[in-house]
Coordinates of C-alpha atoms in Angstrom, one line a residue:
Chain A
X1 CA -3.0 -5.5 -10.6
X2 CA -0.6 -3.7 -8.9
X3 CA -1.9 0.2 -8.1
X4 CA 0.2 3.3 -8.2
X5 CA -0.1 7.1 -8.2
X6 CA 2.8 9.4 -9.8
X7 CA 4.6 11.5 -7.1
X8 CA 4.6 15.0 -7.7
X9 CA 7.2 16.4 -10.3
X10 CA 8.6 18.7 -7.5
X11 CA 9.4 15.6 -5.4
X12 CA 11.2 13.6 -8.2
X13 CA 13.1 17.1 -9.0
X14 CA 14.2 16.9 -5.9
X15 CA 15.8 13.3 -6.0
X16 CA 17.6 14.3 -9.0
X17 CA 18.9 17.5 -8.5
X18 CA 22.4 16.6 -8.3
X19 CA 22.3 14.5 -11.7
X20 CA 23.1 15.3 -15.5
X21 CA 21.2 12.6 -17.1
X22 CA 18.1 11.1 -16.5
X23 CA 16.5 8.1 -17.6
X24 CA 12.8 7.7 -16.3
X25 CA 11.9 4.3 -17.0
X26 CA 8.3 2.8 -17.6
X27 CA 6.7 -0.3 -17.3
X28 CA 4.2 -2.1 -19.7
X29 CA 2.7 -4.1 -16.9
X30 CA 0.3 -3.4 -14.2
X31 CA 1.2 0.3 -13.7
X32 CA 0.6 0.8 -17.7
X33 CA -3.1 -0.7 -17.0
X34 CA -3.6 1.8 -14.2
X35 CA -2.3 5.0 -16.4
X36 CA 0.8 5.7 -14.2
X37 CA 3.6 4.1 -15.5
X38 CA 3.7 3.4 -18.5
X39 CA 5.6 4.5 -22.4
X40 CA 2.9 7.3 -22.6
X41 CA 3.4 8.0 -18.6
X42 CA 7.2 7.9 -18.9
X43 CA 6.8 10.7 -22.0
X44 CA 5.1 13.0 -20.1
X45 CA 6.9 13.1 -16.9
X46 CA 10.1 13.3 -19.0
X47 CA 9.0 16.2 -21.0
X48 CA 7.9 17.9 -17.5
X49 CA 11.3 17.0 -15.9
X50 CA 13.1 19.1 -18.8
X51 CA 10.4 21.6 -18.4
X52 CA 10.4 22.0 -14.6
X53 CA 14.4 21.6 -14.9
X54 CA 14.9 24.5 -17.6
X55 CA 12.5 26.8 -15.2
X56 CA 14.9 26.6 -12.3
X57 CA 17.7 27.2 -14.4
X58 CA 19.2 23.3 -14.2
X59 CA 19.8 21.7 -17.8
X60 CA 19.1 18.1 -17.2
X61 CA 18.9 15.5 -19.7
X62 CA 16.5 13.2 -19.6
X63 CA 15.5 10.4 -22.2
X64 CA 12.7 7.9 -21.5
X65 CA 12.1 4.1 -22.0
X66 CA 9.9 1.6 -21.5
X67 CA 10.4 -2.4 -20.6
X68 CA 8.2 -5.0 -20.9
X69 CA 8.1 -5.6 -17.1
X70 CA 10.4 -4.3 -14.5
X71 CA 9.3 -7.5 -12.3
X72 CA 11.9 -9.9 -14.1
X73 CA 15.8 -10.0 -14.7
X74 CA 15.4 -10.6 -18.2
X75 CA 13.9 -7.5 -19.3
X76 CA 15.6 -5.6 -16.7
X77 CA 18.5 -7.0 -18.6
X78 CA 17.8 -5.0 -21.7
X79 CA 18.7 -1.6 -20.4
X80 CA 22.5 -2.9 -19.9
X81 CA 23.8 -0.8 -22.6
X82 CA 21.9 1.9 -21.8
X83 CA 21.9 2.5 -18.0
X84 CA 25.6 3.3 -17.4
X85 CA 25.1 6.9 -19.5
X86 CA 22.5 8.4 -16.7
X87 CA 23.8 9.1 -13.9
X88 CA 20.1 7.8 -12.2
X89 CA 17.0 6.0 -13.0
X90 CA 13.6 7.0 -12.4
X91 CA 11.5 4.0 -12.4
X92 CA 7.6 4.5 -12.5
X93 CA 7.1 0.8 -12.7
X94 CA 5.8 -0.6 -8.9
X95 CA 8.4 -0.7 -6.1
X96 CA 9.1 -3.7 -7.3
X97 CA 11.1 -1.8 -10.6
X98 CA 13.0 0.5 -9.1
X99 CA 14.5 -2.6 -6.6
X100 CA 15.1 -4.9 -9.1
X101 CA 17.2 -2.5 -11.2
X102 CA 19.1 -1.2 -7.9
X103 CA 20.7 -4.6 -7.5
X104 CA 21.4 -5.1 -11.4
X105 CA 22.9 -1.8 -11.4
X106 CA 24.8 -1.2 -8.3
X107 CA 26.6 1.9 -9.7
X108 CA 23.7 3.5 -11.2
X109 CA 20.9 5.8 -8.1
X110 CA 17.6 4.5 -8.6
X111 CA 14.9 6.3 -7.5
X112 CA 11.1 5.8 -7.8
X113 CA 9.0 7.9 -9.4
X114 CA 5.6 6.7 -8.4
X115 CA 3.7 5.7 -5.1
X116 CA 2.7 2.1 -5.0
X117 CA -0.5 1.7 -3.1
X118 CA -1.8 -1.8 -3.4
X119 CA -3.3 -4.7 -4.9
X120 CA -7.1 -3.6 -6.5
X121 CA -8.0 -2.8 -9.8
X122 CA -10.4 -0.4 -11.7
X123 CA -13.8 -0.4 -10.2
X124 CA -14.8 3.0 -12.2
X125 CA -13.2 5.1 -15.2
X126 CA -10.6 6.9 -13.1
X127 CA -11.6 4.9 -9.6
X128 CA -9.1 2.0 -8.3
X129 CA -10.0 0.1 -5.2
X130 CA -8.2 -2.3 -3.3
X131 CA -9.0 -6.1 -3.1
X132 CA -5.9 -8.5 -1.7
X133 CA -3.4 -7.5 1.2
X134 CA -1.7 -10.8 -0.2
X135 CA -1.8 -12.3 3.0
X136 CA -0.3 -15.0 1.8
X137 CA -3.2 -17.9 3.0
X138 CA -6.7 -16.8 1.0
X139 CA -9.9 -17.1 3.3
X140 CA -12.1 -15.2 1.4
X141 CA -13.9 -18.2 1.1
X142 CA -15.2 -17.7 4.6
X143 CA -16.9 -14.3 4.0
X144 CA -19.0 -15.1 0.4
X145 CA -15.9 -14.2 -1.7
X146 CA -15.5 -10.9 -0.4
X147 CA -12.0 -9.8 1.7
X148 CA -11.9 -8.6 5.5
X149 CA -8.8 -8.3 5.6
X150 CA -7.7 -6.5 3.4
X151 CA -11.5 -4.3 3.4
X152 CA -12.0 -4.2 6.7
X153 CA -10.3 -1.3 8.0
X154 CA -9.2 -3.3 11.3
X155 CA -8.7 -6.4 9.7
X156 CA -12.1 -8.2 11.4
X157 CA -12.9 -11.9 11.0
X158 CA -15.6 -11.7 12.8
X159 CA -17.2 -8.4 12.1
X160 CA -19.0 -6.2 11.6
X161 CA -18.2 -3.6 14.1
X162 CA -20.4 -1.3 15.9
X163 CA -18.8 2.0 13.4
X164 CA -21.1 0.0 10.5
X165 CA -23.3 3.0 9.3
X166 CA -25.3 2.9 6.2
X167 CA -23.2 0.5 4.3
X168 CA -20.0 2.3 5.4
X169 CA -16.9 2.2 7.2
X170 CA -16.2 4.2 10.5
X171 CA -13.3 5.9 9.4
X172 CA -14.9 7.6 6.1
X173 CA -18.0 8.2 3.9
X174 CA -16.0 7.1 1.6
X175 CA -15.3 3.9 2.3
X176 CA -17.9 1.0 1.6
X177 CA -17.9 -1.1 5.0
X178 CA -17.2 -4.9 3.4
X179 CA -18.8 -6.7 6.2
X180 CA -22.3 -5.0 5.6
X181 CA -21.5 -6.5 2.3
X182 CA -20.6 -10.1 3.7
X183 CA -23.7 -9.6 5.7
X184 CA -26.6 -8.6 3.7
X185 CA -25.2 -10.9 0.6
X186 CA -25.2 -13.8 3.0
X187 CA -28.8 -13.4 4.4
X188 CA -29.6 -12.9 0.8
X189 CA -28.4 -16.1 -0.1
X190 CA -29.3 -17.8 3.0
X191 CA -25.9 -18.4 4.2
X192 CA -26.2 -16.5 7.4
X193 CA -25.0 -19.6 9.4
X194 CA -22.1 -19.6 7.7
X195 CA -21.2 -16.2 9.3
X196 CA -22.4 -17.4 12.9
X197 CA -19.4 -19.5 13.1
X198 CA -16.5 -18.2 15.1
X199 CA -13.6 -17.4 13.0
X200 CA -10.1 -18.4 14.9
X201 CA -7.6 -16.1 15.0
X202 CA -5.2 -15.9 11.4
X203 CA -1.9 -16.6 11.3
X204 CA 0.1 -14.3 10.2
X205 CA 3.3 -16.1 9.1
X206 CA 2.4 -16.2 5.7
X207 CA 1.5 -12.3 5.5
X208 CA 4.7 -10.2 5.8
X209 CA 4.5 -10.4 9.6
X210 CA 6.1 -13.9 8.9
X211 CA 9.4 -11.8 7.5
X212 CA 10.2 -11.0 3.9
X213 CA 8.5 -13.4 1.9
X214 CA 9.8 -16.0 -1.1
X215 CA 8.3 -18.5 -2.9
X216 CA 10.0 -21.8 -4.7
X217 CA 8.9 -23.7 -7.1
X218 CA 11.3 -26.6 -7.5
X219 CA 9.5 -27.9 -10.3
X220 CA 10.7 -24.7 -12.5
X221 CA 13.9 -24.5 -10.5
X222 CA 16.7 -25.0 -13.1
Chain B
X1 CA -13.9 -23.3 46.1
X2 CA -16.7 -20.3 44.8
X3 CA -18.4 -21.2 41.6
X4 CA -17.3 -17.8 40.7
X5 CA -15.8 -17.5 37.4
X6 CA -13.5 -14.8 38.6
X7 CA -14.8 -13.9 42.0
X8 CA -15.3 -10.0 41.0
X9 CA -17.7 -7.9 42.8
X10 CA -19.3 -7.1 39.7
X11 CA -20.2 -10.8 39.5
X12 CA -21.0 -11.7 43.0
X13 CA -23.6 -8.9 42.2
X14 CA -24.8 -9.8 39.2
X15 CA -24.9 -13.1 39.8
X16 CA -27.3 -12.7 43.5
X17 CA -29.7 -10.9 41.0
X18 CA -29.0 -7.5 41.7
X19 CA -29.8 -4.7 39.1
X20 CA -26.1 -3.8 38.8
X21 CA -24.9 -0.2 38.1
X22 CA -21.1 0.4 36.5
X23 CA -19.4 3.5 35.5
X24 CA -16.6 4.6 33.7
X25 CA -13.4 6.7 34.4
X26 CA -11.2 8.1 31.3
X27 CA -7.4 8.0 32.4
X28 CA -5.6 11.2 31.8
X29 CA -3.6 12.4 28.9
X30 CA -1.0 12.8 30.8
X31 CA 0.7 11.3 34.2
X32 CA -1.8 13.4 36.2
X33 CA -2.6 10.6 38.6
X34 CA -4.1 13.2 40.7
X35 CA -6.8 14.1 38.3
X36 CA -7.5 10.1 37.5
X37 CA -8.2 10.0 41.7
X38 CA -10.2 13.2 41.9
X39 CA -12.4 11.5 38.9
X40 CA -12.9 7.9 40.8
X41 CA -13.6 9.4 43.8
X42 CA -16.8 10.7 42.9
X43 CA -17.3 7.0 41.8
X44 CA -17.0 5.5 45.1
X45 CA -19.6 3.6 46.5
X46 CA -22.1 4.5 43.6
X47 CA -21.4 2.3 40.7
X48 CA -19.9 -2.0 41.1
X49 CA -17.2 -1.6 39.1
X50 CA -15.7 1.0 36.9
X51 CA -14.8 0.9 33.0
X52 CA -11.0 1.8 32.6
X53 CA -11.1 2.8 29.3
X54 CA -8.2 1.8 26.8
X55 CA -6.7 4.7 24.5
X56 CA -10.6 5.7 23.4
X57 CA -10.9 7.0 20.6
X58 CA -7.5 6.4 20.0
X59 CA -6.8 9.2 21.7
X60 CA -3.2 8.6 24.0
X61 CA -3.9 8.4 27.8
X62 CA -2.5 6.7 30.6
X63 CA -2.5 3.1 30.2
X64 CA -5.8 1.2 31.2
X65 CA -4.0 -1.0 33.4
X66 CA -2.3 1.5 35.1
X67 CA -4.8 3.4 35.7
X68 CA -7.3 0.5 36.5
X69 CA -4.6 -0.7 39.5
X70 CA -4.7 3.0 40.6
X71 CA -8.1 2.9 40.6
X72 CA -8.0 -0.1 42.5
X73 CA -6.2 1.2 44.8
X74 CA -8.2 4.0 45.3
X75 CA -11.3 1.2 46.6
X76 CA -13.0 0.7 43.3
X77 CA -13.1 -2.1 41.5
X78 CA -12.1 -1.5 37.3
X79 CA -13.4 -2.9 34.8
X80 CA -10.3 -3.2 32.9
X81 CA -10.8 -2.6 29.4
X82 CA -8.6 -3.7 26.2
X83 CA -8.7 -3.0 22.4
X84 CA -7.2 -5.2 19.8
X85 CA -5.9 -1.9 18.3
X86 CA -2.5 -1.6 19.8
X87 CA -1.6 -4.9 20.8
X88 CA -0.8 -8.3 19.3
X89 CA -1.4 -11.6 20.5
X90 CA 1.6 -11.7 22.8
X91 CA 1.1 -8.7 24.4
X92 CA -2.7 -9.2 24.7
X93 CA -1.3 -12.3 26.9
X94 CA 1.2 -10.9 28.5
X95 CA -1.1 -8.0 30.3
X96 CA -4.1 -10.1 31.2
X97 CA -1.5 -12.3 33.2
X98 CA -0.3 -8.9 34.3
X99 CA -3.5 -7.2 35.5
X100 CA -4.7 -10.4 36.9
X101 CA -2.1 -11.2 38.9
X102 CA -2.4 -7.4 40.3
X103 CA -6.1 -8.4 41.5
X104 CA -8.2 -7.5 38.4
X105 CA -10.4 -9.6 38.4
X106 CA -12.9 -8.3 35.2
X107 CA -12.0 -7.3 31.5
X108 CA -13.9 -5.7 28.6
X109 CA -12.5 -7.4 25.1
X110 CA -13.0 -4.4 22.6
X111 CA -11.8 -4.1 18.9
X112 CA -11.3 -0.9 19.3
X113 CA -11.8 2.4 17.6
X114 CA -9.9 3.0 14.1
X115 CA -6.7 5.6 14.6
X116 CA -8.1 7.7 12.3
X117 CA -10.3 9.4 14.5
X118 CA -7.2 9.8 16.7
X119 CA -4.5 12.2 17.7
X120 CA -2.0 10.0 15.6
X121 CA -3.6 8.8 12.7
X122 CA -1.0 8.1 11.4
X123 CA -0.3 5.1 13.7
X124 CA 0.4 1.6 12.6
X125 CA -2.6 -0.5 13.8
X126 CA -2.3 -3.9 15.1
X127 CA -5.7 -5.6 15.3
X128 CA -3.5 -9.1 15.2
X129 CA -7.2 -10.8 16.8
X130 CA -10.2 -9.4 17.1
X131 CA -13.0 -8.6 19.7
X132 CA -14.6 -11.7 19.5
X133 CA -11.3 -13.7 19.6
X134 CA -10.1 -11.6 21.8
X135 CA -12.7 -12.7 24.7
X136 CA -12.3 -16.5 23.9
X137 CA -8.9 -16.1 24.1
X138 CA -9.3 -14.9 27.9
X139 CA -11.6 -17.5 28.2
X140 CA -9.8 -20.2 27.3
X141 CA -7.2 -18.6 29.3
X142 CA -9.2 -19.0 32.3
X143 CA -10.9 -22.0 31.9
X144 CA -8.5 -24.0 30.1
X145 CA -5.2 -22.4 31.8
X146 CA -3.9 -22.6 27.8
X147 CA -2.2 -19.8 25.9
X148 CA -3.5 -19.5 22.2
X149 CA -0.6 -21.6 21.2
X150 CA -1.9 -24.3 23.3
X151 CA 0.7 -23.8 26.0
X152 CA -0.1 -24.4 29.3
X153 CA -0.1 -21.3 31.8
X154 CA 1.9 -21.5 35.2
X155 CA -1.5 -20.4 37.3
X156 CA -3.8 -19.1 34.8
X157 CA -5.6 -15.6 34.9
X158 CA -9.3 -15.6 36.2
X159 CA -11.5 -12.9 34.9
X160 CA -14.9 -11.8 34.7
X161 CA -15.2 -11.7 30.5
X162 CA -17.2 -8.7 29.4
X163 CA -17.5 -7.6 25.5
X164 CA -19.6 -4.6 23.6
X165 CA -22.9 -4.8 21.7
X166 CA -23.8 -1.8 19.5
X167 CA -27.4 -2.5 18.5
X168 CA -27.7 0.3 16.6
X169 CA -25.0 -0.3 14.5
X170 CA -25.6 -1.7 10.6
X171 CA -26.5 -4.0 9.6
X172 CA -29.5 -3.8 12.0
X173 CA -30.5 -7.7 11.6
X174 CA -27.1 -8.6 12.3
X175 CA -26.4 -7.2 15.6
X176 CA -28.2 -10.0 18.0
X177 CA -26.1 -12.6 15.8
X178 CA -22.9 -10.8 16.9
X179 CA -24.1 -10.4 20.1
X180 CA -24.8 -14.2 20.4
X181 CA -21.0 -14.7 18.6
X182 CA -19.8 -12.8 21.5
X183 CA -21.7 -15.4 24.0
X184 CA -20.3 -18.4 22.3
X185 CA -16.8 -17.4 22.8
X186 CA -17.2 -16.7 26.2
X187 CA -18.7 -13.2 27.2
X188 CA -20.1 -13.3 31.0
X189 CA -21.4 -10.1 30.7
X190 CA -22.6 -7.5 27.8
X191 CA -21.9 -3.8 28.1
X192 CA -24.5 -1.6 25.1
X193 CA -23.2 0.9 23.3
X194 CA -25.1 4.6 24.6
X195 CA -28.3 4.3 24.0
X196 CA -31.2 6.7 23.1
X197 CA -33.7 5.1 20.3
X198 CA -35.7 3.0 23.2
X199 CA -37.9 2.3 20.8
X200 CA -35.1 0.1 18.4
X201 CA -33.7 -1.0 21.6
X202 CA -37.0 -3.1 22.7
X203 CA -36.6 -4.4 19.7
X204 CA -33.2 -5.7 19.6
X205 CA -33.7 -6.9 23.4
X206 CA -36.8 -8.8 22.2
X207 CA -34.2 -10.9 19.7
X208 CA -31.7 -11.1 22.4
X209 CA -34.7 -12.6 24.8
X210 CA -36.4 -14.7 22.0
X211 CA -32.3 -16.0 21.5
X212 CA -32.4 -16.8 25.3
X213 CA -28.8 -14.7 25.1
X214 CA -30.0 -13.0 28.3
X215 CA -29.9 -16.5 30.2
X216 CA -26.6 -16.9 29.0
X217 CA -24.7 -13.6 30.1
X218 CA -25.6 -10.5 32.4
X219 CA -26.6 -7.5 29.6
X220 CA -26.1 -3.9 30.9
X221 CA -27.8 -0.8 29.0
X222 CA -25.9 2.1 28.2
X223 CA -26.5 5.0 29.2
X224 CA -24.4 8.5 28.6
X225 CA -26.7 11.5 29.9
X226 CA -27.3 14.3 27.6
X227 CA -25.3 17.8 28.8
X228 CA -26.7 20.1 25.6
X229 CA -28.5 20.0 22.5
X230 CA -24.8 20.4 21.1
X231 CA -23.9 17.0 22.4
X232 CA -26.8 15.9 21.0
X233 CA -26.2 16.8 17.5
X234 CA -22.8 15.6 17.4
X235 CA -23.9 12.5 18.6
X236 CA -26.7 12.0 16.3
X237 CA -24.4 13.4 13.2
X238 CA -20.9 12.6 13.8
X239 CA -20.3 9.5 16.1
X240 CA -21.2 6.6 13.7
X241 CA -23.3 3.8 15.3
X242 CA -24.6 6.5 17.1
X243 CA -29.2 6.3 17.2
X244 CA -30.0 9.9 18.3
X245 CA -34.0 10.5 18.1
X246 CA -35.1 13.9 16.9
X247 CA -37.3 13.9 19.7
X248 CA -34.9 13.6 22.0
X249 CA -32.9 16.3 20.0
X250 CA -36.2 18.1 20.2
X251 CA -36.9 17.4 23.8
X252 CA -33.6 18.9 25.3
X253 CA -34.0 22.3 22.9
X254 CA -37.4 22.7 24.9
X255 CA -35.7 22.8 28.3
X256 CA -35.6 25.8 29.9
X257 CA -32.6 27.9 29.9
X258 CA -29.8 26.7 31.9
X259 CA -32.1 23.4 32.2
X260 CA -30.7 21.5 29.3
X261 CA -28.2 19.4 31.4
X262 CA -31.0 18.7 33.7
X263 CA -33.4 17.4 31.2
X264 CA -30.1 15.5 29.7
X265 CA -30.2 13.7 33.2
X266 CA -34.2 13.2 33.2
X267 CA -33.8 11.1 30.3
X268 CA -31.3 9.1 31.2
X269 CA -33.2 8.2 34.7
X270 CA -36.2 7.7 32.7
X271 CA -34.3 5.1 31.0
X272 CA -32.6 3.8 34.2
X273 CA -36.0 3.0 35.3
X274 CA -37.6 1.1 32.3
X275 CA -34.5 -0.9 32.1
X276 CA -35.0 -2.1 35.9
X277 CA -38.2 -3.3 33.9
X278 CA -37.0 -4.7 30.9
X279 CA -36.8 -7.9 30.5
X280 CA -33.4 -9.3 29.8
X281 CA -31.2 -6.6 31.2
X282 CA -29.5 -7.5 34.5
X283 CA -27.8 -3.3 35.3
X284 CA -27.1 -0.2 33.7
X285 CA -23.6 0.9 32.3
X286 CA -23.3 4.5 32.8
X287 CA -21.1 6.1 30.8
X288 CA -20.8 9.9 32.3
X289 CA -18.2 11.3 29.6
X290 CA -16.6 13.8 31.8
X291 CA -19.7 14.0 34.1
X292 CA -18.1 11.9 36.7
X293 CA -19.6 14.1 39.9
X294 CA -22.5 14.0 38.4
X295 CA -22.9 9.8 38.6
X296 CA -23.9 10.3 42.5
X297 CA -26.9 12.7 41.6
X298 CA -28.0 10.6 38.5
X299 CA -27.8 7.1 40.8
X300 CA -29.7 8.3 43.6
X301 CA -32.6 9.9 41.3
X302 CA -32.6 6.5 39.6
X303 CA -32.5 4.9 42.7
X304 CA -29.3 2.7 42.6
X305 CA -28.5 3.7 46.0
X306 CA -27.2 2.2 47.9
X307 CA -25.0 -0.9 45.9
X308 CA -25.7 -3.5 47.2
X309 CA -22.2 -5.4 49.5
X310 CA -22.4 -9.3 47.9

């Protein structure tokens, strides 16, 4: 899924100091599954907009609403009738919310009301960790199903570095060094020779080094 | 025509079988070209070539190649070094032609340290290829006068291919793999991470020997002399990759006062001297971190003096 963190009420404040009405928008997708966006999400930052607005001596309005997914015109659709009476949105779906209803309503600010951090998922109650830097041509094949690129914190096809320590990466405690990983599970598994080969270098065209990405289908194109 | 790969003094030395000896030289952080000279000049005639280190720990400095010209010009011969942390593929290109057509003639491929131990961490990192790919990409450069597109190059860049091993790094078991990866793609000559556990490091240059990796490239030890017990601990605690012994620890806080430094050196000619011995290792790469007038004193108790003219 797609991970993101709320940004601090004080910053979303900010965006909308100059606006009557609010709407803060959630999102039942990914950002529901990671606790951020969601109906319950888009409830409570509401309530602590109108809080946190009545404090500094502002009345804003602000209702709340939730769509099935901010990701696709259809649903973004919905909120036709109801957009045009707040002077701004703020989505807590992924960037990708807050964008798609900027160009569906032109007239109307957008802002976003979360941080969107990357593509991971839950690995503890509380603990999200990232998996894919969507690089557009998989090879985690390569490295025993496990991802240097976007878990190696330079990006290393053929690692490990010399910062390995302990099963972690150079640049924190914190951070689990993935090629010890690709390592030890493929000397477990007697694969090593699979790891002696030299890696080539990776294009990037496909990542977003390539440009803004797209992707047809003509198949489903109507 | 030489059967010099690149015709360096490094590897005319290397290759007549002498126990080579190379330093390092940190550029400024600044333009202080005055300070870079003062630095290589205690340099001169002690070590075969000199590191130019690249941005280390991503920390901003003078360029490495401007500094490795300057160098240069100063009578030494740099060891040009490059990470894979601030340059993509076409700039990687564009300064090996540019180095090598100012007379650089050898090259350390490095991944490079993460920015986050930097003064801007909050830098965009590049790391388009990577160490290893980095060094077959200068070989195939060299050898094969083709870009990594396949282009051909209008007079291709010859240079002496050097790359890091960190034997000390995790996981342990691993390390004389990578250090044979770094072979196959076209390392001439290894350059070891500072090194202080002998003991691990017998072992790890008994795999590179039973490999025969040391038949296939010139492997220098690492050496970084000791200045306090300070040094020592931070080393041991906060450098990852980083082997510090207790005993060593241990070994410096029983110096005398004022002797610390002295014992720091000791240890690092002790080691100079068993890795004349050891077999598989063909110098030492001393790596005097702001200790640069102290690399005469350290050479001639070692005995590295005088270099031998190839």
């Amino acid at each position: 899924m797609i991970v993101a963190e709320a940004k601090p009420v004080s910053e979303i404040l900010a965006m909308v100091k100059d606006v009557k009405k609010v709407l803060v928008l959630g999102c039942k997708g990914c950002v529901t599954v990671c606790n951020v966006g969601g109906a319950k999400e888009a409830g409570i930052l509401a309530s602590a907009l109108r809080i946190a607005s009545r404090k500094q001596g502002t009345s804003i309005e602000v209702a709340e609403h939730t769509l099935e997914r901010q990701c696709d015109p259809e649903y973004i659709e919905e909120v036709k009738n109801i957009v045009p009476d707040y002077g701004a949105v703020v989505s807590i779906a992924c960037g990708v919310g807050p964008q798609f209803l900027s160009e569906r309503y032109p007239n109307v600010r957008i802002f976003p009301g979360v941080n969107t951090k990357f593509m991971g998922g839950a690995v503890a109650h509380g603990i999200w960790s990232e998996r894919c830097a969507g690089c557009g041509t998989c090879v985690i094949h390569y490295f025993g199903g496990l991802c240097p690129i976007a878990r190696c914190s330079k990006s290393l096809m053929n690692g490990p570095c010399g910062g390995s320590s302990h099963g972690k990466c150079e640049i924190s405690k914190d951070v689990d060094c993935i090629w010890d990983m690709i390592v030890r599970k493929a000397m477990e598994q007697g694969r090593l020779e699979e790891l002696l080969e030299f890696r080539p270098p990776k294009s990037w065209a496909t990542a977003r080094d390539g440009g803004p990405r797209q992707m047809i289908r003509e198949e489903l194109v109507k | 025509m030489s059967d010099y790969k690149a015709g360096s003094n490094l590897e005319k030395v290397l290759k007549a079988g002498h126990f080579a000896f190379t330093g390092e030289c940190g550029p400024p952080q600044g333009a202080n070209i005055e300070k870079l000279k003062e630095k290589a000049s205690h340099l001169k005639g002690c070590v075969d070539a000199v590191n130019i280190t690249d941005n280390q720990t991503a920390v901003v400095r003078m360029s490495s190649w401007a500094a490795s010209l300057t160098v240069q010009q100063e009578g030494l011969e740099p060891n040009f070094q490059m990470v894979c942390r601030d340059r993509n593929r076409l700039a990687i290109q564009s300064d090996v032609l540019g180095v090598y057509s100012h007379g650089i003639r050898n090259m350390l491929c490095l991944s490079g340290d993460h920015q986050r131990f930097g003064n801007h961490p909050e830098a965009k990192n590049v790391f388009d290829i990577d160490s290893i790919q980095l060094i077959k990409t200068v070989k195939v450069m060299r050898d094969e006068g083709k870009f990594m597109n396949g282009q051909d190059i209008d007079v291709p860049p010859r240079l002496f291919i050097g790359a890091a091993s960190n034997p000390f790094a995790e996981p342990y078991d691993f390390r004389a793999y990578r250090l044979a990866k770094k072979v196959a793609a076209g390392a001439d000559f290894i350059q070891t991470q500072c090194i202080y556990n002998m003991e691990r490091f017998r072992e790890f240059m008994k795999r590179v020997v039973d490999m025969g990796l040391h038949e296939k490239c010139f492997i220098l030890a690492g050496v970084t002399p000791m200045k306090s017990v300070g040094m020592a601990q931070y080393m041991a605690k906060q450098v990852p990759g980083m082997d510090v012994p207790e005993s060593l620890i241990k070994r410096l806080r029983g110096a005398p006062k004022g002797k610390v430094a002295d014992e720091g050196i000791k240890f690092a000619v002790e080691q100079i001297q068993e890795f004349k011995e050891m077999k598989g290792i063909a110098g030492v790469h001393l790596m005097a971190i702001e200790w640069e007038h102290k690399v005469r004193e350290i050479a001639e108790l070692a005995g590295m003096l005088p270099r031998p003219t190839v």
